[in-house]
PDB file of C-alpha atoms in Angstrom:
ATOM      1  CA  ALA Q  26       4.296  24.239  -9.818  1.00  0.00           C
ATOM      2  CA  GLN Q  27       5.431  21.253  -7.774  1.00  0.00           C
ATOM      3  CA  THR Q  28       4.593  17.794  -8.085  1.00  0.00           C
ATOM      4  CA  VAL Q  29       5.605  14.961  -6.265  1.00  0.00           C
ATOM      5  CA  THR Q  30       5.661  11.276  -7.905  1.00  0.00           C
ATOM      6  CA  GLN Q  31       5.664   7.490  -5.680  1.00  0.00           C
ATOM      7  CA  SER Q  32       5.845   5.383  -8.979  1.00  0.00           C
ATOM      8  CA  GLN Q  33       5.374   1.883  -6.601  1.00  0.00           C
ATOM      9  CA  PRO Q  34       1.161   1.703  -6.095  1.00  0.00           C
ATOM     10  CA  GLU Q  35       2.193  -1.309  -3.670  1.00  0.00           C
ATOM     11  CA  MET Q  36       5.143  -3.128  -1.987  1.00  0.00           C
ATOM     12  CA  SER Q  37       5.078  -6.308  -0.550  1.00  0.00           C
ATOM     13  CA  VAL Q  38       7.737  -7.270   2.425  1.00  0.00           C
ATOM     14  CA  GLN Q  39       8.570 -10.632   4.862  1.00  0.00           C
ATOM     15  CA  GLU Q  40       8.298  -9.422   8.378  1.00  0.00           C
ATOM     16  CA  ALA Q  41      11.118  -8.794   9.756  1.00  0.00           C
ATOM     17  CA  GLU Q  42      12.780  -7.669   6.042  1.00  0.00           C
ATOM     18  CA  THR Q  43      13.695  -4.568   4.501  1.00  0.00           C
ATOM     19  CA  VAL Q  44      11.351  -2.603   2.460  1.00  0.00           C
ATOM     20  CA  THR Q  45      12.426   1.199   0.280  1.00  0.00           C
ATOM     21  CA  LEU Q  46      10.175   3.023  -1.412  1.00  0.00           C
ATOM     22  CA  SER Q  47      10.708   5.619  -3.829  1.00  0.00           C
ATOM     23  CA  CYS Q  48       9.702   9.463  -4.157  1.00  0.00           C
ATOM     24  CA  THR Q  49      11.193  11.582  -6.697  1.00  0.00           C
ATOM     25  CA  TYR Q  50       9.661  15.296  -6.888  1.00  0.00           C
ATOM     26  CA  ASP Q  51      10.227  18.435  -9.467  1.00  0.00           C
ATOM     27  CA  THR Q  52      10.782  21.642  -7.949  1.00  0.00           C
ATOM     28  CA  SER Q  53      12.959  24.550  -8.927  1.00  0.00           C
ATOM     29  CA  GLU Q  54      13.823  26.153  -5.510  1.00  0.00           C
ATOM     30  CA  SER Q  55      16.295  25.139  -3.323  1.00  0.00           C
ATOM     31  CA  ASP Q  56      14.497  25.339   0.444  1.00  0.00           C
ATOM     32  CA  TYR Q  57      12.195  23.279   1.282  1.00  0.00           C
ATOM     33  CA  TYR Q  58      10.654  20.104   3.413  1.00  0.00           C
ATOM     34  CA  LEU Q  59      10.042  16.920   3.108  1.00  0.00           C
ATOM     35  CA  PHE Q  60       7.436  14.225   4.927  1.00  0.00           C
ATOM     36  CA  TRP Q  61       6.874  10.972   5.137  1.00  0.00           C
ATOM     37  CA  TYR Q  62       3.798   9.824   6.223  1.00  0.00           C
ATOM     38  CA  LYS Q  63       2.039   6.904   7.029  1.00  0.00           C
ATOM     39  CA  GLN Q  64      -1.853   6.175   6.974  1.00  0.00           C
ATOM     40  CA  PRO Q  65      -2.227   2.507   8.472  1.00  0.00           C
ATOM     41  CA  PRO Q  66      -6.758   0.981   8.336  1.00  0.00           C
ATOM     42  CA  SER Q  67      -7.575   3.516  11.239  1.00  0.00           C
ATOM     43  CA  ARG Q  68      -7.216   6.549   8.535  1.00  0.00           C
ATOM     44  CA  GLN Q  69      -5.201   8.820  10.746  1.00  0.00           C
ATOM     45  CA  MET Q  70      -1.915  10.057   8.705  1.00  0.00           C
ATOM     46  CA  ILE Q  71       1.239   9.898  10.657  1.00  0.00           C
ATOM     47  CA  LEU Q  72       4.319  11.604  10.563  1.00  0.00           C
ATOM     48  CA  VAL Q  73       7.097   9.187   9.840  1.00  0.00           C
ATOM     49  CA  ILE Q  74       9.953  11.418   9.030  1.00  0.00           C
ATOM     50  CA  ARG Q  75      10.626  14.790   8.016  1.00  0.00           C
ATOM     51  CA  GLN Q  76      13.494  16.090   5.822  1.00  0.00           C
ATOM     52  CA  GLU Q  77      15.111  19.677   5.556  1.00  0.00           C
ATOM     53  CA  ALA Q  78      16.555  20.213   2.888  1.00  0.00           C
ATOM     54  CA  TYR Q  79      19.252  22.322   3.512  1.00  0.00           C
ATOM     55  CA  LYS Q  80      20.139  19.485   5.931  1.00  0.00           C
ATOM     56  CA  GLN Q  81      22.506  17.051   4.229  1.00  0.00           C
ATOM     57  CA  GLN Q  82      22.617  14.529   6.959  1.00  0.00           C
ATOM     58  CA  ASN Q  83      19.857  11.870   6.038  1.00  0.00           C
ATOM     59  CA  ALA Q  84      16.935  12.014   8.828  1.00  0.00           C
ATOM     60  CA  THR Q  85      16.786   8.594  10.921  1.00  0.00           C
ATOM     61  CA  GLU Q  86      13.766   7.721  13.295  1.00  0.00           C
ATOM     62  CA  ASN Q  87      14.333   4.478  14.396  1.00  0.00           C
ATOM     63  CA  ARG Q  88      13.172   1.380  11.904  1.00  0.00           C
ATOM     64  CA  PHE Q  89      12.777   4.139   9.536  1.00  0.00           C
ATOM     65  CA  SER Q  90      15.282   6.402   7.627  1.00  0.00           C
ATOM     66  CA  VAL Q  91      15.899   8.544   4.179  1.00  0.00           C
ATOM     67  CA  ASN Q  92      17.904   7.961   1.316  1.00  0.00           C
ATOM     68  CA  PHE Q  93      17.806  12.256   0.488  1.00  0.00           C
ATOM     69  CA  GLN Q  94      19.518  12.817  -2.929  1.00  0.00           C
ATOM     70  CA  LYS Q  95      18.703  16.817  -3.206  1.00  0.00           C
ATOM     71  CA  ALA Q  96      20.304  16.949  -6.985  1.00  0.00           C
ATOM     72  CA  ALA Q  97      18.612  13.909  -7.917  1.00  0.00           C
ATOM     73  CA  LYS Q  98      15.134  15.481  -6.443  1.00  0.00           C
ATOM     74  CA  SER Q  99      15.004  12.135  -4.648  1.00  0.00           C
ATOM     75  CA  PHE Q 100      13.528  10.886  -1.323  1.00  0.00           C
ATOM     76  CA  SER Q 101      13.564   7.572  -0.689  1.00  0.00           C
ATOM     77  CA  LEU Q 102      12.105   5.931   2.737  1.00  0.00           C
ATOM     78  CA  LYS Q 103      13.506   2.489   3.972  1.00  0.00           C
ATOM     79  CA  ILE Q 104      11.546   0.490   6.592  1.00  0.00           C
ATOM     80  CA  SER Q 105      14.408  -1.975   8.065  1.00  0.00           C
ATOM     81  CA  ASP Q 106      13.031  -4.722  10.313  1.00  0.00           C
ATOM     82  CA  SER Q 107       9.212  -4.969   8.853  1.00  0.00           C
ATOM     83  CA  GLN Q 108       7.158  -5.559  11.489  1.00  0.00           C
ATOM     84  CA  LEU Q 109       3.114  -6.322  10.698  1.00  0.00           C
ATOM     85  CA  GLY Q 110       2.368  -2.450  12.612  1.00  0.00           C
ATOM     86  CA  ASP Q 111       3.974  -0.947   9.311  1.00  0.00           C
ATOM     87  CA  ALA Q 112       1.623  -2.381   6.742  1.00  0.00           C
ATOM     88  CA  ALA Q 113      -0.413   0.892   5.294  1.00  0.00           C
ATOM     89  CA  MET Q 114      -0.642   3.527   2.910  1.00  0.00           C
ATOM     90  CA  TYR Q 115       2.701   5.709   3.079  1.00  0.00           C
ATOM     91  CA  PHE Q 116       2.508   9.958   1.180  1.00  0.00           C
ATOM     92  CA  CYS Q 117       5.472  11.341   0.357  1.00  0.00           C
ATOM     93  CA  ALA Q 118       5.159  15.108   0.629  1.00  0.00           C
ATOM     94  CA  TYR Q 119       6.840  18.308  -0.296  1.00  0.00           C
ATOM     95  CA  ARG Q 120       6.304  21.569   1.046  1.00  0.00           C
ATOM     96  CA  SER Q 121       8.205  24.936   0.228  1.00  0.00           C
ATOM     97  CA  PRO Q 122       8.755  27.524   2.890  1.00  0.00           C
ATOM     98  CA  LYS Q 123       6.830  30.168   0.301  1.00  0.00           C
ATOM     99  CA  ALA Q 124       3.405  28.075   0.580  1.00  0.00           C
ATOM    100  CA  ALA Q 125       0.566  29.408   1.435  1.00  0.00           C
ATOM    101  CA  GLY Q 126      -1.185  27.964   4.263  1.00  0.00           C
ATOM    102  CA  ASN Q 127       1.548  25.483   5.206  1.00  0.00           C
ATOM    103  CA  LYS Q 128       0.123  23.503   1.650  1.00  0.00           C
ATOM    104  CA  LEU Q 129       1.680  19.807   1.296  1.00  0.00           C
ATOM    105  CA  THR Q 130       2.015  18.100  -2.251  1.00  0.00           C
ATOM    106  CA  PHE Q 131       1.503  14.565  -1.831  1.00  0.00           C
ATOM    107  CA  GLY Q 132       2.271  12.021  -4.253  1.00  0.00           C
ATOM    108  CA  GLY Q 133       0.310   9.379  -5.076  1.00  0.00           C
ATOM    109  CA  GLY Q 134       0.948   6.748  -2.614  1.00  0.00           C
ATOM    110  CA  THR Q 135       2.604   3.785  -1.625  1.00  0.00           C
ATOM    111  CA  ARG Q 136       0.326   0.364  -0.114  1.00  0.00           C
ATOM    112  CA  VAL Q 137       2.890  -1.529   1.981  1.00  0.00           C
ATOM    113  CA  LEU Q 138       1.990  -5.120   2.819  1.00  0.00           C
ATOM    114  CA  VAL Q 139       3.459  -6.797   5.326  1.00  0.00           C
ATOM    115  CA  LYS Q 140       3.865 -10.792   4.880  1.00  0.00           C
ATOM    116  CA  PRO Q 141       3.772 -12.457   8.524  1.00  0.00           C
TER     117      PRO Q 141
ATOM    118  CA  ASP D   3      -2.370  15.557  24.629  1.00  0.00           C
ATOM    119  CA  THR D   4      -1.323  14.884  21.230  1.00  0.00           C
ATOM    120  CA  GLU D   5      -4.461  14.245  19.388  1.00  0.00           C
ATOM    121  CA  VAL D   6      -6.634  16.328  17.004  1.00  0.00           C
ATOM    122  CA  THR D   7     -10.199  14.532  18.059  1.00  0.00           C
ATOM    123  CA  GLN D   8     -13.007  13.943  14.830  1.00  0.00           C
ATOM    124  CA  THR D   9     -16.429  13.329  15.209  1.00  0.00           C
ATOM    125  CA  PRO D  10     -18.989  11.935  14.042  1.00  0.00           C
ATOM    126  CA  LYS D  11     -16.383   8.999  12.644  1.00  0.00           C
ATOM    127  CA  HIS D  12     -19.102   7.836   9.959  1.00  0.00           C
ATOM    128  CA  LEU D  13     -21.745   9.948   8.939  1.00  0.00           C
ATOM    129  CA  VAL D  14     -24.596   9.127   6.368  1.00  0.00           C
ATOM    130  CA  MET D  15     -26.729  12.216   5.134  1.00  0.00           C
ATOM    131  CA  GLY D  16     -29.340  12.456   2.289  1.00  0.00           C
ATOM    132  CA  MET D  17     -29.079  14.944  -0.238  1.00  0.00           C
ATOM    133  CA  THR D  18     -31.286  17.550   1.241  1.00  0.00           C
ATOM    134  CA  ASN D  19     -29.658  16.898   4.780  1.00  0.00           C
ATOM    135  CA  LYS D  20     -27.702  19.358   6.607  1.00  0.00           C
ATOM    136  CA  LYS D  21     -25.495  17.664   9.238  1.00  0.00           C
ATOM    137  CA  SER D  22     -21.738  19.370  10.484  1.00  0.00           C
ATOM    138  CA  LEU D  23     -18.137  17.609  11.450  1.00  0.00           C
ATOM    139  CA  LYS D  24     -16.039  18.743  14.121  1.00  0.00           C
ATOM    140  CA  CYS D  25     -12.729  18.928  15.037  1.00  0.00           C
ATOM    141  CA  GLU D  26     -10.782  19.446  18.167  1.00  0.00           C
ATOM    142  CA  GLN D  27      -7.427  19.390  20.078  1.00  0.00           C
ATOM    143  CA  HIS D  28      -5.716  21.037  22.727  1.00  0.00           C
ATOM    144  CA  MET D  29      -2.076  21.129  21.747  1.00  0.00           C
ATOM    145  CA  GLY D  30      -2.372  24.833  21.687  1.00  0.00           C
ATOM    146  CA  HIS D  31      -2.080  25.086  17.952  1.00  0.00           C
ATOM    147  CA  ARG D  32      -2.894  28.045  15.547  1.00  0.00           C
ATOM    148  CA  ALA D  33      -3.653  26.830  12.275  1.00  0.00           C
ATOM    149  CA  MET D  34      -6.008  24.433  11.579  1.00  0.00           C
ATOM    150  CA  TYR D  35      -6.322  22.728   8.160  1.00  0.00           C
ATOM    151  CA  TRP D  36      -9.419  20.537   6.634  1.00  0.00           C
ATOM    152  CA  TYR D  37      -8.686  18.214   3.838  1.00  0.00           C
ATOM    153  CA  LYS D  38     -10.792  15.558   1.419  1.00  0.00           C
ATOM    154  CA  GLN D  39      -9.353  12.537   0.767  1.00  0.00           C
ATOM    155  CA  LYS D  40     -11.330   9.956  -2.084  1.00  0.00           C
ATOM    156  CA  ALA D  41     -10.533   6.258  -2.011  1.00  0.00           C
ATOM    157  CA  LYS D  42      -6.768   4.979  -2.946  1.00  0.00           C
ATOM    158  CA  LYS D  43      -6.205   9.164  -3.373  1.00  0.00           C
ATOM    159  CA  PRO D  44      -3.931  11.465  -1.299  1.00  0.00           C
ATOM    160  CA  PRO D  45      -5.442  13.785   0.634  1.00  0.00           C
ATOM    161  CA  GLU D  46      -6.544  17.400  -0.956  1.00  0.00           C
ATOM    162  CA  LEU D  47      -6.744  20.425   0.993  1.00  0.00           C
ATOM    163  CA  MET D  48     -10.266  22.380   1.198  1.00  0.00           C
ATOM    164  CA  PHE D  49      -9.911  24.812   3.721  1.00  0.00           C
ATOM    165  CA  VAL D  50      -6.760  26.623   6.068  1.00  0.00           C
ATOM    166  CA  TYR D  51      -7.307  28.386   9.728  1.00  0.00           C
ATOM    167  CA  SER D  52      -4.816  30.698  11.137  1.00  0.00           C
ATOM    168  CA  TYR D  53      -5.767  32.364  14.359  1.00  0.00           C
ATOM    169  CA  GLU D  54      -9.567  31.309  13.563  1.00  0.00           C
ATOM    170  CA  LYS D  55      -9.282  33.373  10.354  1.00  0.00           C
ATOM    171  CA  LEU D  56      -9.947  31.578   7.054  1.00  0.00           C
ATOM    172  CA  SER D  57      -6.770  32.146   5.319  1.00  0.00           C
ATOM    173  CA  ILE D  58      -6.994  29.316   2.691  1.00  0.00           C
ATOM    174  CA  ASN D  59     -10.110  28.880   1.230  1.00  0.00           C
ATOM    175  CA  GLU D  60      -9.166  25.903  -1.972  1.00  0.00           C
ATOM    176  CA  SER D  61     -11.697  26.723  -4.435  1.00  0.00           C
ATOM    177  CA  VAL D  62     -14.408  24.655  -2.687  1.00  0.00           C
ATOM    178  CA  PRO D  63     -18.126  24.842  -3.111  1.00  0.00           C
ATOM    179  CA  SER D  64     -20.226  26.594  -1.042  1.00  0.00           C
ATOM    180  CA  ARG D  65     -22.019  23.537   0.483  1.00  0.00           C
ATOM    181  CA  PHE D  66     -18.984  22.929   2.240  1.00  0.00           C
ATOM    182  CA  SER D  67     -19.721  26.247   4.911  1.00  0.00           C
ATOM    183  CA  PRO D  68     -15.963  25.893   7.975  1.00  0.00           C
ATOM    184  CA  GLU D  69     -16.430  27.638  10.729  1.00  0.00           C
ATOM    185  CA  CYS D  70     -13.682  28.105  13.285  1.00  0.00           C
ATOM    186  CA  PRO D  71     -15.261  28.993  16.740  1.00  0.00           C
ATOM    187  CA  ASN D  72     -12.351  29.021  18.980  1.00  0.00           C
ATOM    188  CA  SER D  73      -8.318  28.463  19.481  1.00  0.00           C
ATOM    189  CA  SER D  74      -9.128  24.415  19.517  1.00  0.00           C
ATOM    190  CA  LEU D  75     -12.064  23.865  17.579  1.00  0.00           C
ATOM    191  CA  LEU D  76     -12.997  23.757  13.931  1.00  0.00           C
ATOM    192  CA  ASN D  77     -16.594  22.828  12.129  1.00  0.00           C
ATOM    193  CA  LEU D  78     -17.290  21.826   8.857  1.00  0.00           C
ATOM    194  CA  HIS D  79     -20.810  22.616   8.209  1.00  0.00           C
ATOM    195  CA  LEU D  80     -22.611  20.435   5.104  1.00  0.00           C
ATOM    196  CA  HIS D  81     -25.837  21.222   3.268  1.00  0.00           C
ATOM    197  CA  ALA D  82     -27.357  20.085  -0.237  1.00  0.00           C
ATOM    198  CA  LEU D  83     -24.317  17.294  -0.827  1.00  0.00           C
ATOM    199  CA  GLN D  84     -23.995  15.479  -3.810  1.00  0.00           C
ATOM    200  CA  PRO D  85     -23.018  11.572  -4.015  1.00  0.00           C
ATOM    201  CA  GLU D  86     -19.872  12.575  -5.302  1.00  0.00           C
ATOM    202  CA  ASP D  87     -18.875  14.589  -1.853  1.00  0.00           C
ATOM    203  CA  SER D  88     -18.798  11.030  -0.436  1.00  0.00           C
ATOM    204  CA  ALA D  89     -15.011  10.789   1.328  1.00  0.00           C
ATOM    205  CA  LEU D  90     -13.092  11.063   3.805  1.00  0.00           C
ATOM    206  CA  TYR D  91     -12.559  14.050   6.124  1.00  0.00           C
ATOM    207  CA  LEU D  92      -9.575  14.754   7.521  1.00  0.00           C
ATOM    208  CA  CYS D  93      -8.523  17.902  10.274  1.00  0.00           C
ATOM    209  CA  ALA D  94      -4.868  18.430  10.917  1.00  0.00           C
ATOM    210  CA  SER D  95      -3.666  21.426  13.095  1.00  0.00           C
ATOM    211  CA  SER D  96      -0.465  22.756  13.583  1.00  0.00           C
ATOM    212  CA  LEU D  97       1.704  25.006  15.810  1.00  0.00           C
ATOM    213  CA  LYS D  98       1.456  27.951  13.178  1.00  0.00           C
ATOM    214  CA  LEU D  99       1.649  28.851  10.077  1.00  0.00           C
ATOM    215  CA  ALA D 100       4.933  29.266   8.197  1.00  0.00           C
ATOM    216  CA  SER D 101       6.426  27.973  11.569  1.00  0.00           C
ATOM    217  CA  GLY D 102       9.525  25.359  11.228  1.00  0.00           C
ATOM    218  CA  THR D 103       8.793  22.685   9.018  1.00  0.00           C
ATOM    219  CA  GLY D 104       4.855  22.959   9.500  1.00  0.00           C
ATOM    220  CA  GLU D 105       4.056  19.487  10.617  1.00  0.00           C
ATOM    221  CA  LEU D 106       0.651  18.443  10.792  1.00  0.00           C
ATOM    222  CA  PHE D 107      -1.372  16.262  13.330  1.00  0.00           C
ATOM    223  CA  PHE D 108      -4.258  14.249  11.771  1.00  0.00           C
ATOM    224  CA  GLY D 109      -7.201  13.314  13.290  1.00  0.00           C
ATOM    225  CA  GLU D 110      -8.699  10.142  12.451  1.00  0.00           C
ATOM    226  CA  GLY D 111     -11.153  12.030   9.881  1.00  0.00           C
ATOM    227  CA  SER D 112     -14.863  11.333   9.338  1.00  0.00           C
ATOM    228  CA  ARG D 113     -16.539   9.079   7.048  1.00  0.00           C
ATOM    229  CA  LEU D 114     -19.093  10.470   4.715  1.00  0.00           C
ATOM    230  CA  THR D 115     -21.911   8.775   2.865  1.00  0.00           C
ATOM    231  CA  VAL D 116     -23.819  10.711   0.760  1.00  0.00           C
ATOM    232  CA  LEU D 117     -27.048   9.221  -0.710  1.00  0.00           C
TER     233      LEU D 117
END
């Protein structure tokens, strides 16, 4: 079974600075999908960025980018120019194309605090 | 419209009560999901519906009863719950199962407290 590990329970960053969240996963599959979801205090889970494993190019969405290292099974998220609205819980997630019901395997989450 | 709407946002119920959570989406998605999330934990999948049919039941106790009356609506009926069932219940939808990345769109959740 796949597992996803987020080793940082909490990260703090100064406004306008950069923070990197780590995520590692364990799988024997070669084809899969990886996601970063953000859950602010409003509770709604919002997709931040996604990566298909067959794509070598790292995904980027505005201030959010990933460093996807397939051989190392690592999928870190970099938040550049941090803003107060980035304060949230961030979950890394894995999905196998074979997963019944589009089931996501989530990491334990990393809380990001943004200091003004 | 890219919203998944959940009602109520907050619900307090006794262990003998019967209540329901409601989820609605108008994105034309044909897969809908219920997740349970305890404090400071990731969401856990409960049920998956595909084309209004139950596709996945993650061994959820029968005191939780899902229903999908049409392609836009998903309900979760609650009966004889226990205090440990207190949690945030998240609804999500996706275009359909096994389609591309299978991106999920989540609602804001219903915070349930069982007394």
